[in-house]
Short mmCIF file of C-alpha atoms in Angstrom, two decimals:
data_model
loop_
_atom_site.label_atom_id
_atom_site.label_comp_id
_atom_site.label_asym_id
_atom_site.label_seq_id
_atom_site.Cartn_x
_atom_site.Cartn_y
_atom_site.Cartn_z
CA MET A 1 8.61 -30.35 27.13
CA ASN A 2 5.00 -31.62 26.16
CA GLU A 3 4.92 -33.87 23.02
CA ALA A 4 1.16 -34.06 22.76
CA ILE A 5 0.45 -30.92 21.00
CA PRO A 6 0.95 -31.25 17.12
CA LEU A 7 -2.56 -31.00 16.04
CA ARG A 8 -3.03 -27.90 18.49
CA LEU A 9 0.04 -26.31 17.18
CA LEU A 10 -0.71 -27.06 13.55
CA ALA A 11 -4.25 -25.27 13.99
CA ASP A 12 -2.80 -22.39 15.91
CA VAL A 13 -0.26 -21.99 13.23
CA THR A 14 -2.71 -21.98 10.36
CA GLU A 15 -4.78 -19.43 12.25
CA ALA A 16 -1.63 -17.08 12.72
CA LEU A 17 -0.69 -17.37 9.32
CA LYS A 18 -4.04 -16.40 8.07
CA ALA A 19 -4.14 -13.45 10.29
CA GLY A 20 -3.32 -10.65 7.50
CA ARG A 21 0.20 -9.76 8.47
CA SER A 22 2.93 -8.90 6.31
CA TRP A 23 5.13 -11.83 5.50
CA GLU A 24 7.82 -10.73 7.74
CA GLY A 25 5.25 -10.59 10.57
CA SER A 26 3.78 -13.97 9.79
CA LEU A 27 7.23 -15.62 9.82
CA GLN A 28 8.04 -14.05 13.03
CA ARG A 29 4.77 -15.08 14.72
CA LEU A 30 5.51 -18.72 13.17
CA ALA A 31 8.80 -18.56 14.85
CA GLU A 32 7.31 -17.33 18.14
CA LEU A 33 4.69 -20.23 18.00
CA LEU A 34 7.42 -22.85 17.81
CA VAL A 35 9.47 -21.61 20.42
CA GLU A 36 6.50 -21.44 22.67
CA ARG A 37 5.44 -24.97 21.89
CA LEU A 38 8.08 -27.06 20.30
CA ALA A 39 11.38 -25.58 20.49
CA ASP A 40 13.96 -23.60 22.29
CA TRP A 41 15.00 -21.52 19.32
CA CYS A 42 13.93 -21.03 15.75
CA VAL A 43 15.92 -19.49 13.13
CA ILE A 44 14.53 -18.82 9.70
CA ASP A 45 16.62 -17.84 6.53
CA LEU A 46 15.33 -16.89 3.05
CA LEU A 47 17.07 -17.30 -0.23
CA ASP A 48 17.87 -13.91 -2.48
CA GLU A 49 17.58 -13.47 -6.22
CA GLN A 50 21.53 -14.34 -6.16
CA GLY A 51 21.09 -17.53 -4.51
CA GLY A 52 22.49 -16.41 -1.29
CA ALA A 53 20.67 -16.58 1.94
CA ARG A 54 19.84 -13.87 4.47
CA ARG A 55 18.65 -14.42 8.12
CA VAL A 56 15.19 -12.98 8.65
CA VAL A 57 14.21 -14.33 12.08
CA VAL A 58 15.78 -15.67 15.11
CA ALA A 59 13.60 -16.21 18.07
CA GLN A 60 14.32 -17.70 21.63
CA LYS A 61 11.60 -19.13 24.12
CA HIS A 62 11.91 -16.47 26.54
CA SER A 63 13.45 -13.30 24.86
CA GLY A 64 11.87 -13.36 21.48
CA LEU A 65 14.16 -11.66 18.74
CA THR A 66 17.93 -12.00 19.15
CA MET A 67 19.38 -8.57 18.01
CA GLY A 68 22.27 -8.93 15.88
CA GLU A 69 21.42 -12.16 14.13
CA SER A 70 18.27 -10.98 12.03
CA SER A 71 18.93 -9.34 8.66
CA ARG A 72 22.18 -11.02 8.55
CA LEU A 73 23.70 -11.97 4.99
CA LEU A 74 24.92 -15.61 5.35
CA PRO A 75 28.21 -16.94 3.97
CA PRO A 76 28.27 -18.82 0.36
CA TRP A 77 28.56 -22.53 0.59
CA PRO A 78 29.72 -25.27 -1.91
CA PRO A 79 27.07 -27.81 -3.34
CA ASP A 80 28.17 -30.59 -0.58
CA SER A 81 28.05 -28.48 2.28
CA ALA A 82 26.96 -30.13 5.61
CA ALA A 83 25.36 -26.84 6.92
CA PRO A 84 21.82 -27.68 8.05
CA LEU A 85 20.59 -25.09 5.55
CA ALA A 86 22.49 -26.44 2.66
CA GLN A 87 21.41 -30.06 3.58
CA ALA A 88 17.74 -29.10 3.72
CA LEU A 89 17.81 -27.28 0.15
CA ARG A 90 19.87 -30.12 -1.42
CA ARG A 91 17.61 -32.74 -0.23
CA GLY A 92 14.08 -30.92 -0.40
CA THR A 93 13.13 -32.47 2.89
CA ALA A 94 13.43 -31.82 6.58
CA VAL A 95 16.81 -32.83 8.20
CA LEU A 96 17.50 -34.06 11.76
CA ILE A 97 20.58 -33.01 13.31
CA PRO A 98 20.76 -35.58 16.04
CA ALA A 99 23.93 -33.90 17.77
CA VAL A 100 25.05 -30.32 16.96
CA PRO A 101 28.88 -30.86 16.19
CA ALA A 102 31.80 -28.71 17.20
CA PRO A 103 32.11 -25.61 14.91
CA GLU A 104 35.85 -26.80 14.41
CA GLN A 105 34.52 -29.71 12.43
CA ALA A 106 33.03 -27.47 9.72
CA THR A 107 34.71 -27.54 6.18
CA ASP A 108 33.23 -24.51 4.61
CA PRO A 109 32.22 -20.91 5.83
CA LEU A 110 28.41 -21.52 6.15
CA GLU A 111 28.57 -24.77 7.91
CA ARG A 112 31.01 -23.18 10.39
CA ALA A 113 28.71 -20.21 10.86
CA GLN A 114 25.63 -22.33 11.56
CA TRP A 115 27.38 -24.46 13.87
CA GLU A 116 28.85 -21.51 15.92
CA LEU A 117 25.38 -20.05 16.01
CA LEU A 118 23.63 -23.24 17.21
CA ALA A 119 26.45 -23.60 19.85
CA ARG A 120 25.82 -20.03 20.97
CA LEU A 121 22.13 -20.87 21.60
CA GLY A 122 23.29 -23.93 23.46
CA ALA A 123 21.36 -26.31 21.02
CA ASP A 124 21.79 -29.94 21.44
CA THR A 125 19.81 -31.11 18.56
CA ALA A 126 18.15 -29.53 15.48
CA ILE A 127 15.84 -29.96 12.66
CA ALA A 128 16.24 -27.95 9.42
CA ALA A 129 13.15 -27.87 7.05
CA PRO A 130 13.21 -26.31 3.45
CA LEU A 131 10.71 -23.58 2.68
CA ALA A 132 9.59 -24.55 -0.74
CA VAL A 133 6.61 -23.66 -3.01
CA GLY A 134 6.16 -25.95 -6.13
CA GLY A 135 9.36 -27.70 -5.61
CA HIS A 136 11.16 -24.13 -5.68
CA PRO A 137 13.12 -23.39 -2.43
CA ILE A 138 12.67 -20.00 -1.02
CA GLY A 139 14.45 -20.63 2.43
CA VAL A 140 15.01 -22.79 5.34
CA ILE A 141 13.76 -22.87 8.86
CA ILE A 142 15.89 -24.29 11.62
CA VAL A 143 14.40 -25.29 15.19
CA ALA A 144 16.72 -26.28 17.97
CA ARG A 145 16.45 -27.72 21.37
CA ALA A 146 18.89 -26.78 24.02
CA GLU A 147 20.61 -29.38 26.38
CA GLY A 148 18.32 -30.20 29.22
CA SER A 149 15.29 -30.16 26.85
CA ARG A 150 14.09 -33.52 25.32
CA PRO A 151 16.10 -34.15 22.10
CA PHE A 152 14.61 -33.75 18.70
CA THR A 153 13.86 -37.17 17.10
CA GLU A 154 12.68 -38.52 13.66
CA ALA A 155 9.11 -38.42 15.16
CA GLN A 156 8.97 -34.53 15.10
CA VAL A 157 10.36 -34.04 11.35
CA PRO A 158 7.02 -34.42 9.66
CA LEU A 159 5.51 -31.68 11.88
CA ILE A 160 8.62 -29.30 11.41
CA GLU A 161 8.30 -29.77 7.55
CA SER A 162 4.43 -29.09 7.60
CA MET A 163 5.21 -25.90 9.62
CA ALA A 164 7.93 -24.97 6.90
CA HIS A 165 5.36 -25.80 4.18
CA GLN A 166 2.64 -23.32 5.47
CA GLY A 167 5.52 -20.58 6.00
CA ALA A 168 6.74 -20.99 2.63
CA LEU A 169 3.10 -20.37 1.24
CA VAL A 170 2.90 -17.21 3.40
CA VAL A 171 6.26 -15.84 1.90
CA ASP A 172 5.22 -16.77 -1.73
CA ASN A 173 1.94 -15.53 -1.56
CA ALA A 174 3.05 -12.10 -0.01
CA ARG A 175 5.83 -11.78 -2.65
CA LEU A 176 3.28 -12.45 -5.48
CA TYR A 177 1.00 -9.81 -3.75
CA ASP A 178 4.01 -7.21 -3.47
CA GLN A 179 4.57 -7.74 -7.26
CA GLN A 180 0.88 -7.44 -8.23
CA HIS A 181 0.42 -4.33 -6.10
CA GLU A 182 3.57 -2.73 -7.60
CA ILE A 183 2.23 -3.45 -11.23
CA ALA A 184 -1.28 -2.16 -10.11
CA ALA A 185 0.45 1.08 -8.80
CA TYR A 186 2.26 1.46 -11.84
CA LEU A 187 -0.62 0.95 -14.26
CA GLN A 188 -2.70 3.36 -12.34
CA ARG A 189 -0.02 6.01 -12.15
CA SER A 190 0.70 5.60 -15.86
CA LEU A 191 -3.09 6.76 -16.67
CA LEU A 192 -2.52 10.06 -14.73
CA PRO A 193 -0.98 13.27 -16.36
CA ASP A 194 3.09 13.26 -16.67
CA SER A 195 2.84 16.70 -15.89
CA LEU A 196 0.42 19.56 -14.95
CA PRO A 197 0.11 23.02 -16.91
CA ALA A 198 1.02 26.18 -15.36
CA VAL A 199 -0.16 29.60 -16.16
CA PRO A 200 1.56 32.08 -14.02
CA PRO A 201 0.77 33.02 -11.46
CA LEU A 202 -1.44 30.01 -11.18
CA ARG A 203 0.19 26.54 -10.37
CA LEU A 204 -1.34 23.27 -9.88
CA VAL A 205 0.12 20.62 -7.53
CA ALA A 206 -1.10 16.95 -7.26
CA ARG A 207 -0.60 13.70 -5.42
CA TYR A 208 -1.72 10.32 -5.84
CA THR A 209 -1.19 7.43 -3.38
CA PRO A 210 -2.35 3.83 -4.14
CA ALA A 211 -4.23 1.66 -1.28
CA LEU A 212 -2.08 -0.46 0.40
CA THR A 213 -4.71 -2.97 1.45
CA HIS A 214 -5.32 -4.42 -1.84
CA ALA A 215 -3.38 -5.32 -5.15
CA GLU A 216 -6.28 -3.96 -7.45
CA VAL A 217 -5.98 -0.77 -9.23
CA GLY A 218 -8.41 2.04 -8.57
CA GLY A 219 -10.47 4.65 -10.22
CA ASP A 220 -9.15 7.87 -8.62
CA TRP A 221 -7.79 10.37 -11.02
CA TYR A 222 -6.82 13.94 -11.48
CA ASP A 223 -6.18 16.00 -14.67
CA ALA A 224 -5.89 19.72 -15.68
CA ILE A 225 -5.58 21.43 -19.23
CA VAL A 226 -5.28 24.80 -20.42
CA LEU A 227 -8.21 25.86 -22.78
CA ALA A 228 -8.12 28.08 -25.91
CA ASP A 229 -9.18 30.98 -24.11
CA GLY A 230 -6.54 30.90 -21.54
CA THR A 231 -8.46 29.31 -18.81
CA VAL A 232 -7.37 26.58 -16.53
CA ALA A 233 -9.79 23.41 -16.26
CA PHE A 234 -8.99 21.12 -13.70
CA THR A 235 -10.74 17.94 -11.98
CA VAL A 236 -10.44 15.37 -9.38
CA GLY A 237 -12.72 12.21 -9.74
CA ASP A 238 -13.21 8.83 -8.45
CA VAL A 239 -14.84 5.88 -10.51
CA VAL A 240 -16.70 3.45 -8.34
CA GLY A 241 -14.73 0.31 -8.07
CA HIS A 242 -11.27 -1.19 -7.17
CA ASP A 243 -10.37 -3.32 -10.27
CA VAL A 244 -8.72 -2.95 -13.70
CA ARG A 245 -12.26 -2.21 -15.09
CA ALA A 246 -12.68 0.79 -12.80
CA THR A 247 -9.25 2.03 -14.10
CA ALA A 248 -10.21 1.56 -17.72
CA ARG A 249 -13.31 3.73 -17.03
CA MET A 250 -11.43 6.35 -15.17
CA SER A 251 -9.10 6.67 -18.13
CA GLN A 252 -12.17 6.88 -20.51
CA LEU A 253 -13.76 9.37 -18.42
CA ARG A 254 -10.60 11.54 -18.33
CA HIS A 255 -10.01 11.63 -21.86
CA MET A 256 -13.85 12.04 -22.63
CA LEU A 257 -13.85 14.98 -20.19
CA ARG A 258 -10.81 16.56 -22.03
CA ALA A 259 -12.31 16.15 -25.44
CA LEU A 260 -15.58 17.96 -24.37
CA LEU A 261 -13.59 20.83 -22.81
CA LEU A 262 -11.30 21.27 -25.90
CA ASP A 263 -14.38 21.06 -28.08
CA ARG A 264 -16.37 23.65 -26.40
CA PRO A 265 -15.22 25.46 -23.63
CA GLY A 266 -17.77 26.62 -21.27
CA PRO A 267 -19.33 26.59 -17.62
CA PRO A 268 -18.14 23.42 -15.86
CA ASP A 269 -21.80 22.54 -14.97
CA ASP A 270 -22.46 22.35 -18.62
CA ALA A 271 -19.28 20.21 -19.25
CA LEU A 272 -20.62 17.61 -16.68
CA ARG A 273 -24.09 17.48 -18.31
CA ARG A 274 -22.50 16.72 -21.63
CA LEU A 275 -20.16 13.95 -20.16
CA ASP A 276 -23.23 12.35 -18.58
CA GLN A 277 -24.91 12.63 -21.94
CA ALA A 278 -22.13 11.09 -23.69
CA LEU A 279 -21.96 8.15 -21.26
CA GLU A 280 -25.51 7.64 -21.85
CA ASN A 281 -25.07 7.65 -25.59
CA LEU A 282 -22.31 5.09 -25.45
CA HIS A 283 -24.53 2.69 -23.25
CA GLU A 284 -22.12 2.57 -20.02
CA PRO A 285 -24.87 1.98 -17.74
CA THR A 286 -22.42 0.25 -15.10
CA THR A 287 -20.00 3.53 -15.27
CA THR A 288 -20.48 5.69 -12.02
CA ALA A 289 -18.33 8.41 -10.94
CA THR A 290 -17.98 11.39 -8.64
CA LEU A 291 -15.88 14.45 -9.60
CA ILE A 292 -15.45 18.08 -9.35
CA LEU A 293 -14.79 20.07 -12.48
CA GLY A 294 -13.20 23.45 -11.83
CA VAL A 295 -12.40 26.28 -14.40
CA ALA A 296 -10.00 29.24 -13.13
CA HIS A 297 -9.54 32.26 -15.35
CA PRO A 298 -5.98 34.16 -14.97
CA PRO A 299 -5.85 36.86 -12.49
CA THR A 300 -4.86 38.96 -15.65
CA SER A 301 -8.49 38.66 -17.22
CA ALA A 302 -11.12 41.31 -16.88
CA ALA A 303 -13.14 39.19 -14.50
CA PRO A 304 -10.87 37.03 -12.42
CA SER A 305 -12.86 34.19 -10.90
CA LEU A 306 -12.94 30.53 -10.24
CA THR A 307 -15.94 28.42 -11.10
CA TRP A 308 -16.59 24.82 -10.07
CA ALA A 309 -19.32 22.05 -10.58
CA ASN A 310 -19.73 19.05 -8.12
CA ALA A 311 -21.05 15.68 -9.17
CA GLY A 312 -21.56 13.90 -6.03
CA HIS A 313 -17.97 14.42 -4.65
CA PRO A 314 -16.83 15.60 -1.38
CA PRO A 315 -16.85 19.39 -1.31
CA PRO A 316 -13.62 21.40 -2.25
CA LEU A 317 -11.70 22.94 0.69
CA LEU A 318 -10.60 26.43 0.59
CA ILE A 319 -7.39 27.33 2.50
CA PRO A 320 -6.88 30.93 2.74
CA ALA A 321 -3.96 32.88 3.54
CA HIS A 322 -5.63 34.42 6.46
CA GLY A 323 -8.31 32.89 8.39
CA GLU A 324 -9.79 29.51 8.96
CA PRO A 325 -10.04 26.86 5.93
CA ARG A 326 -13.55 26.23 4.85
CA PHE A 327 -15.49 23.81 2.59
CA LEU A 328 -17.19 25.22 -0.26
CA THR A 329 -20.68 24.43 -1.17
CA GLY A 330 -22.74 25.11 -4.36
CA GLY A 331 -22.75 23.50 -7.86
CA HIS A 332 -23.97 20.23 -6.83
CA GLY A 333 -25.49 17.32 -8.97
CA VAL A 334 -25.62 13.77 -8.64
CA PRO A 335 -22.58 11.52 -9.59
CA ILE A 336 -21.98 10.82 -13.23
CA GLY A 337 -23.80 7.81 -14.48
CA VAL A 338 -26.57 7.81 -11.78
CA ASP A 339 -29.50 9.56 -13.68
CA ILE A 340 -29.02 12.09 -16.33
CA GLY A 341 -32.70 13.35 -15.68
CA VAL A 342 -31.68 15.12 -12.42
CA PRO A 343 -30.72 18.77 -13.05
CA GLN A 344 -27.03 19.78 -12.21
CA GLU A 345 -26.92 22.93 -10.21
CA ALA A 346 -25.41 26.06 -11.94
CA ALA A 347 -21.46 26.28 -11.22
CA ALA A 348 -20.71 27.99 -8.00
CA ARG A 349 -18.14 30.73 -8.16
CA THR A 350 -15.67 32.51 -6.01
CA SER A 351 -12.86 35.34 -6.84
CA HIS A 352 -9.24 35.26 -6.61
CA ASN A 353 -7.20 36.34 -3.84
CA GLY A 354 -3.29 35.50 -3.50
CA GLY A 355 -1.88 33.49 -0.64
CA SER A 356 -4.64 30.79 -0.68
CA MET A 357 -5.24 27.38 -2.20
CA PHE A 358 -8.37 25.62 -3.71
CA LEU A 359 -8.13 21.79 -2.75
CA LEU A 360 -9.79 18.92 -4.50
CA TYR A 361 -9.34 15.37 -3.11
CA THR A 362 -11.06 11.95 -3.10
CA ASP A 363 -12.88 10.34 -0.31
CA GLY A 364 -9.71 8.10 0.56
CA LEU A 365 -8.24 11.19 2.20
CA ILE A 366 -11.08 11.72 4.63
CA GLU A 367 -13.04 8.16 5.08
CA ARG A 368 -12.77 5.70 7.61
CA ARG A 369 -14.72 2.54 8.30
CA GLY A 370 -17.10 3.06 11.03
CA GLU A 371 -16.63 6.70 11.10
CA ASP A 372 -19.07 9.47 9.80
CA LEU A 373 -17.72 11.28 6.64
CA SER A 374 -18.01 14.54 8.49
CA THR A 375 -15.60 13.39 10.99
CA GLY A 376 -12.92 13.05 8.36
CA MET A 377 -13.75 16.26 6.65
CA GLU A 378 -13.23 18.15 10.08
CA ARG A 379 -9.99 16.33 10.49
CA LEU A 380 -8.86 17.21 7.14
CA ARG A 381 -9.87 21.01 7.96
CA ARG A 382 -8.10 21.16 11.11
CA ALA A 383 -4.95 19.78 9.75
CA ALA A 384 -4.99 22.17 6.80
CA ALA A 385 -5.24 24.85 9.37
CA ARG A 386 -2.23 23.90 11.08
CA LEU A 387 -0.26 23.45 8.04
CA HIS A 388 -1.44 26.25 5.83
CA ARG A 389 1.88 28.01 6.03
CA LEU A 390 3.92 25.33 4.30
CA ALA A 391 4.76 25.25 0.58
CA PRO A 392 2.11 23.59 -1.62
CA ASP A 393 4.14 20.50 -2.17
CA ARG A 394 4.89 20.02 1.29
CA LEU A 395 1.33 20.73 2.45
CA LEU A 396 0.03 17.88 0.25
CA ASP A 397 2.48 15.50 1.46
CA GLU A 398 1.78 16.27 5.09
CA LEU A 399 -1.89 16.00 4.52
CA VAL A 400 -1.70 12.63 2.89
CA GLU A 401 0.48 11.36 5.96
CA ARG A 402 -1.66 12.95 8.84
CA VAL A 403 -5.22 12.86 7.64
CA ALA A 404 -5.43 9.77 5.16
CA PRO A 405 -6.27 6.37 6.96
CA ALA A 406 -3.71 3.51 7.02
CA GLY A 407 -3.83 2.88 3.19
CA ASP A 408 -7.42 1.64 3.22
CA ASP A 409 -8.14 3.37 -0.29
CA ASP A 410 -6.52 5.25 -3.04
CA VAL A 411 -6.05 9.07 -2.41
CA ALA A 412 -5.82 11.71 -5.20
CA LEU A 413 -5.23 15.41 -4.33
CA LEU A 414 -5.19 18.52 -6.64
CA ALA A 415 -4.44 21.86 -5.42
CA LEU A 416 -4.75 25.17 -7.41
CA CYS A 417 -2.23 27.67 -6.07
CA HIS A 418 -0.97 31.07 -6.85
CA ALA A 419 2.83 31.54 -7.51
CA ALA A 420 2.87 33.68 -4.34
CA GLY A 421 0.57 31.21 -2.31
CA SER A 422 -2.75 30.41 -4.05
CA LEU A 423 -6.27 31.66 -4.58
CA GLY A 424 -9.24 32.49 -2.47
#
């Protein structure tokens, strides 16, 4: 086995661990590199919150992951266990196993399990190195060489220790990222309405999916309220930015719009003009948002209708009970917070028909890098045409699953439906 590769191996491992994989994928790639360049086998075990250990990777030079060994919960061990994992954790440094003993020499369940594994792998020598961050152990990496390969010696111990240190940083950063992403998603969801009003036969259905590619919260939102005259005002919007500031501004805009609608119900274009003016008066020059505000009159009213105003947002999609889905134009204006002097078009209007759906969404549903937005819109329209017979809840779930990119951006959807279908 070529021993003149440590520097190249270190460089390759560093690049592989920076490649943006999940922590599982990063550890798998680390194990693959070690068995390609330095060892015949590589085993990686991680500690759980209860102090136990679970095997997450077993890689072999010629056959990759060994089925039946990964995701295995390891036996407990006493403080003085001679098992390679226990030795590495206890000492806090890499440990050379110059000769793998027979399993019969083991004195505890973990030691026996580890000697049995190494014997089954045909290992002759091994090195166990702790995965630790800031002095806190999170697991152990074990590399082994089989009989017939050049035995491991103390000369390889510092290199394996360095590999383990880099692997530990990847796992620790990934776990921290997961925690931050979970908190961010919880914060975002907590600022959205707990429930949506129902004015039979009208029904509102919504979905929110946070982005998977960053830990920051975003500015996508949906909302709906019933006004004093019985009309239903509903909106979907997107504040520019992906950080806590964008989320705070989203919450501010959502509640300002609610207050304006409750104070003085009227056409949605008028409400958007007043919202823009309120931001101007509050000196919020850096708040920019796109949104659609719709107002639906109950079908029992004298003149049942749906009106909407669009402040720079992707157009609503009408999914009729019969016929092809189509995007609705009209009611256009510039995004909120851009230029209060630019006039907003009068609200657009359509009449109610049972059995169809009026869908609002944020651009995270249709936007993909390097692709024209019209391509994403057409993808949404075709998916809606295929799925239009599904129940509203299922339809929205399927649209998110089939149309949205792979978690590149937040996605918010809000559909105004009829109890027997929807409107159109």
